[in-house]
Amino acid sequence: MLDHRLLRVLRGAVATLILIAILYQLILAIDSGVNLLNFFSFFTIQSNIIAFFVLISLALSFAPKSKTDHAKISYFRGAATLYMTITGLVYFFLLRDVDVQISNQWVNIVLHYLAPAFLLADWILNPPDKEKAVITFRKALAWLAYPLLYLVYSLFRGAITGWYPYPFINPSLNDGYIGVAITSLIITFSATGLVWVLVRSANTK
């Protein structure tokens, strides 16, 4: 486990990198006339925004937290770690050879590789204090609500606008809604396994 002060610095640095990367990509999107609602409809952007707020909250937490506060931030930290891990893995296995409208290489590295790897490593190496925050698998399953709602939102909006953030949830590019359903189920089962791994790693330290 890293020194607490060094850990705050690292979390703050990664949070800053995430913010700069998102803002830079946003500027590029505005300059190229990209629909801003489309921009913020990418899971990558949303998950990195969540990660930013979690990391900056941890980085700026100088005073000791109460047991309740520690439990809350640990729970949200676990959720952010799950979402960022999903972001990294889905990008690596399904999207790295696909144009996802992030043309700048360093932005791509920060949002799809560096930030997800840091969140996951931070969780494994510096898990929540079990005496202050016990996260059960059953309770952690609620983390899956956001990705599932995101899928519903993307499919519903895509059916109306004809625009989908990723090809694997675009029925016209993935063998119709059956192909989308199969891919979504595989990702959901994989995400459920990730939840178990995150909870297990936190409770065995």
CSV table of C-alpha atoms in Angstrom, one decimal:
chain,number,residue,atom,x,y,z
A,1,MET,CA,0.0,0.0,0.0
A,2,LEU,CA,1.3,3.4,-1.0
A,3,ASP,CA,1.9,6.3,1.4
A,4,HIS,CA,-1.4,8.1,1.8
A,5,ARG,CA,0.0,11.5,0.7
A,6,LEU,CA,1.6,9.9,-2.4
A,7,LEU,CA,-1.6,8.1,-3.2
A,8,ARG,CA,-3.5,11.4,-3.0
A,9,VAL,CA,-1.1,13.0,-5.4
A,10,LEU,CA,-1.3,10.1,-7.9
A,11,ARG,CA,-5.1,10.1,-7.8
A,12,GLY,CA,-5.2,13.9,-8.3
A,13,ALA,CA,-2.7,13.6,-11.2
A,14,VAL,CA,-4.8,11.0,-13.0
A,15,ALA,CA,-8.0,12.9,-12.3
A,16,THR,CA,-6.4,16.0,-13.9
A,17,LEU,CA,-5.3,14.0,-16.9
A,18,ILE,CA,-8.8,12.6,-17.4
A,19,LEU,CA,-10.3,16.1,-17.2
A,20,ILE,CA,-7.7,17.6,-19.6
A,21,ALA,CA,-8.3,14.7,-22.0
A,22,ILE,CA,-12.1,15.1,-22.0
A,23,LEU,CA,-11.9,18.8,-22.4
A,24,TYR,CA,-9.4,18.6,-25.2
A,25,GLN,CA,-11.6,16.0,-27.0
A,26,LEU,CA,-14.6,18.2,-26.4
A,27,ILE,CA,-12.9,21.1,-28.1
A,28,LEU,CA,-12.0,18.9,-31.1
A,29,ALA,CA,-15.6,17.7,-31.2
A,30,ILE,CA,-17.0,21.3,-31.2
A,31,ASP,CA,-14.5,22.4,-33.9
A,32,SER,CA,-15.5,19.5,-36.1
A,33,GLY,CA,-19.2,20.1,-35.6
A,34,VAL,CA,-20.0,16.9,-33.6
A,35,ASN,CA,-23.4,16.8,-31.9
A,36,LEU,CA,-22.6,17.4,-28.2
A,37,LEU,CA,-25.3,15.1,-27.1
A,38,ASN,CA,-23.6,12.4,-29.1
A,39,PHE,CA,-20.3,13.3,-27.6
A,40,PHE,CA,-21.6,12.9,-24.0
A,41,SER,CA,-23.5,9.7,-25.0
A,42,PHE,CA,-20.3,7.7,-25.3
A,43,PHE,CA,-19.8,5.3,-22.3
A,44,THR,CA,-16.1,6.1,-22.4
A,45,ILE,CA,-16.8,9.8,-21.7
A,46,GLN,CA,-19.4,9.1,-19.1
A,47,SER,CA,-17.3,6.5,-17.2
A,48,ASN,CA,-14.3,8.8,-17.2
A,49,ILE,CA,-16.4,11.7,-15.9
A,50,ILE,CA,-17.5,9.5,-13.0
A,51,ALA,CA,-13.9,8.4,-12.4
A,52,PHE,CA,-12.8,12.0,-12.4
A,53,PHE,CA,-15.2,13.0,-9.6
A,54,VAL,CA,-14.3,9.9,-7.6
A,55,LEU,CA,-10.6,10.4,-7.9
A,56,ILE,CA,-10.6,14.1,-7.2
A,57,SER,CA,-12.8,13.5,-4.2
A,58,LEU,CA,-10.3,11.0,-2.9
A,59,ALA,CA,-7.4,13.3,-3.7
A,60,LEU,CA,-8.8,16.2,-1.8
A,61,SER,CA,-9.9,14.2,1.3
A,62,PHE,CA,-7.4,15.5,3.8
A,63,ALA,CA,-9.5,15.0,7.0
A,64,PRO,CA,-10.3,11.5,8.2
A,65,LYS,CA,-13.7,10.3,7.2
A,66,SER,CA,-16.4,8.9,9.4
A,67,LYS,CA,-17.2,5.2,9.0
A,68,THR,CA,-20.4,6.2,7.0
A,69,ASP,CA,-18.5,8.5,4.7
A,70,HIS,CA,-15.8,6.0,4.1
A,71,ALA,CA,-18.4,3.4,3.2
A,72,LYS,CA,-20.1,5.7,0.7
A,73,ILE,CA,-17.0,6.8,-1.1
A,74,SER,CA,-15.7,3.2,-1.2
A,75,TYR,CA,-19.0,2.0,-2.7
A,76,PHE,CA,-18.9,4.7,-5.4
A,77,ARG,CA,-15.2,4.1,-5.9
A,78,GLY,CA,-16.0,0.4,-6.6
A,79,ALA,CA,-18.7,1.5,-9.1
A,80,ALA,CA,-16.2,3.8,-10.9
A,81,THR,CA,-13.6,1.0,-11.0
A,82,LEU,CA,-16.1,-1.3,-12.6
A,83,TYR,CA,-17.2,1.2,-15.2
A,84,MET,CA,-13.6,2.1,-16.1
A,85,THR,CA,-12.6,-1.6,-16.3
A,86,ILE,CA,-15.5,-2.2,-18.6
A,87,THR,CA,-14.4,0.8,-20.7
A,88,GLY,CA,-10.8,-0.5,-21.0
A,89,LEU,CA,-11.8,-4.1,-21.8
A,90,VAL,CA,-14.6,-3.4,-24.2
A,91,TYR,CA,-12.3,-1.0,-26.1
A,92,PHE,CA,-9.4,-3.4,-26.2
A,93,PHE,CA,-11.5,-6.4,-27.4
A,94,LEU,CA,-14.2,-4.8,-29.5
A,95,LEU,CA,-13.2,-1.2,-30.5
A,96,ARG,CA,-9.5,-0.7,-30.8
A,97,ASP,CA,-9.7,-1.1,-34.6
A,98,VAL,CA,-12.9,0.9,-34.9
A,99,ASP,CA,-13.3,4.6,-35.3
A,100,VAL,CA,-15.0,5.8,-32.1
A,101,GLN,CA,-14.5,9.5,-32.9
A,102,ILE,CA,-11.4,9.9,-30.6
A,103,SER,CA,-8.7,10.6,-33.1
A,104,ASN,CA,-6.1,12.1,-30.8
A,105,GLN,CA,-3.7,9.4,-29.7
A,106,TRP,CA,-2.8,10.7,-26.2
A,107,VAL,CA,-6.5,11.3,-25.4
A,108,ASN,CA,-7.3,7.7,-26.5
A,109,ILE,CA,-4.4,6.4,-24.3
A,110,VAL,CA,-5.6,8.3,-21.2
A,111,LEU,CA,-9.3,7.5,-21.5
A,112,HIS,CA,-9.1,3.9,-22.7
A,113,TYR,CA,-5.8,2.6,-21.2
A,114,LEU,CA,-4.2,4.7,-18.5
A,115,ALA,CA,-7.2,5.7,-16.5
A,116,PRO,CA,-8.9,2.3,-16.5
A,117,ALA,CA,-5.6,0.6,-15.5
A,118,PHE,CA,-5.0,3.1,-12.7
A,119,LEU,CA,-8.5,2.7,-11.2
A,120,LEU,CA,-8.2,-1.1,-11.3
A,121,ALA,CA,-4.7,-1.2,-9.8
A,122,ASP,CA,-5.7,1.4,-7.2
A,123,TRP,CA,-8.6,-0.8,-6.1
A,124,ILE,CA,-6.6,-3.9,-5.9
A,125,LEU,CA,-3.5,-2.4,-4.2
A,126,ASN,CA,-5.4,0.0,-2.0
A,127,PRO,CA,-8.7,-1.6,-1.2
A,128,PRO,CA,-11.3,-0.1,1.1
A,129,ASP,CA,-10.8,-0.5,4.8
A,130,LYS,CA,-12.8,-3.6,5.7
A,131,GLU,CA,-13.4,-2.3,9.2
A,132,LYS,CA,-15.1,0.8,7.8
A,133,ALA,CA,-16.6,-0.5,4.5
A,134,VAL,CA,-17.8,-4.0,3.8
A,135,ILE,CA,-19.0,-4.4,0.2
A,136,THR,CA,-20.9,-7.6,-0.4
A,137,PHE,CA,-21.4,-9.1,-3.9
A,138,ARG,CA,-25.2,-8.7,-3.6
A,139,LYS,CA,-24.9,-5.0,-2.8
A,140,ALA,CA,-22.3,-4.5,-5.5
A,141,LEU,CA,-24.5,-6.0,-8.2
A,142,ALA,CA,-26.4,-2.6,-8.1
A,143,TRP,CA,-23.3,-1.2,-9.9
A,144,LEU,CA,-24.6,-2.9,-13.0
A,145,ALA,CA,-27.7,-0.7,-13.1
A,146,TYR,CA,-25.9,2.1,-14.8
A,147,PRO,CA,-24.4,0.1,-17.7
A,148,LEU,CA,-27.8,-1.6,-18.3
A,149,LEU,CA,-29.6,1.8,-18.3
A,150,TYR,CA,-26.9,3.1,-20.6
A,151,LEU,CA,-27.7,0.3,-23.0
A,152,VAL,CA,-31.4,1.0,-22.9
A,153,TYR,CA,-30.8,4.7,-23.5
A,154,SER,CA,-28.4,4.1,-26.4
A,155,LEU,CA,-30.8,1.6,-28.1
A,156,PHE,CA,-33.8,3.9,-27.6
A,157,ARG,CA,-32.1,7.0,-28.8
A,158,GLY,CA,-30.4,5.1,-31.6
A,159,ALA,CA,-33.8,3.9,-32.9
A,160,ILE,CA,-35.0,7.5,-33.0
A,161,THR,CA,-31.9,9.3,-34.3
A,162,GLY,CA,-30.2,6.5,-36.3
A,163,TRP,CA,-27.0,7.2,-34.4
A,164,TYR,CA,-25.4,4.6,-32.1
A,165,PRO,CA,-22.2,5.3,-30.1
A,166,TYR,CA,-20.7,1.8,-30.8
A,167,PRO,CA,-21.2,-0.6,-33.7
A,168,PHE,CA,-21.9,-3.6,-31.4
A,169,ILE,CA,-25.1,-2.0,-30.2
A,170,ASN,CA,-26.1,-0.9,-33.7
A,171,PRO,CA,-28.6,-3.4,-35.1
A,172,SER,CA,-27.7,-2.7,-38.7
A,173,LEU,CA,-24.0,-3.5,-38.0
A,174,ASN,CA,-24.5,-6.4,-35.6
A,175,ASP,CA,-26.9,-8.9,-37.2
A,176,GLY,CA,-30.0,-7.1,-36.0
A,177,TYR,CA,-31.3,-6.9,-32.4
A,178,ILE,CA,-30.4,-10.6,-31.9
A,179,GLY,CA,-26.8,-9.8,-32.5
A,180,VAL,CA,-27.0,-6.8,-30.2
A,181,ALA,CA,-28.7,-8.9,-27.5
A,182,ILE,CA,-26.1,-11.6,-27.7
A,183,THR,CA,-23.2,-9.1,-27.5
A,184,SER,CA,-24.9,-7.3,-24.6
A,185,LEU,CA,-25.5,-10.5,-22.7
A,186,ILE,CA,-21.8,-11.5,-23.1
A,187,ILE,CA,-20.7,-8.1,-21.8
A,188,THR,CA,-23.3,-8.2,-18.9
A,189,PHE,CA,-22.1,-11.7,-17.8
A,190,SER,CA,-18.5,-10.5,-18.0
A,191,ALA,CA,-19.3,-7.4,-16.0
A,192,THR,CA,-21.0,-9.5,-13.4
A,193,GLY,CA,-17.8,-11.5,-13.1
A,194,LEU,CA,-15.8,-8.3,-12.8
A,195,VAL,CA,-18.1,-7.3,-9.9
A,196,TRP,CA,-17.3,-10.6,-8.1
A,197,VAL,CA,-13.6,-10.0,-8.7
A,198,LEU,CA,-13.6,-6.5,-7.4
A,199,VAL,CA,-15.6,-7.5,-4.3
A,200,ARG,CA,-13.4,-10.5,-3.7
A,201,SER,CA,-10.2,-8.5,-4.0
A,202,ALA,CA,-11.5,-5.9,-1.6
A,203,ASN,CA,-12.5,-8.4,1.0
A,204,THR,CA,-9.4,-10.6,0.9
A,205,LYS,CA,-6.9,-7.8,1.8
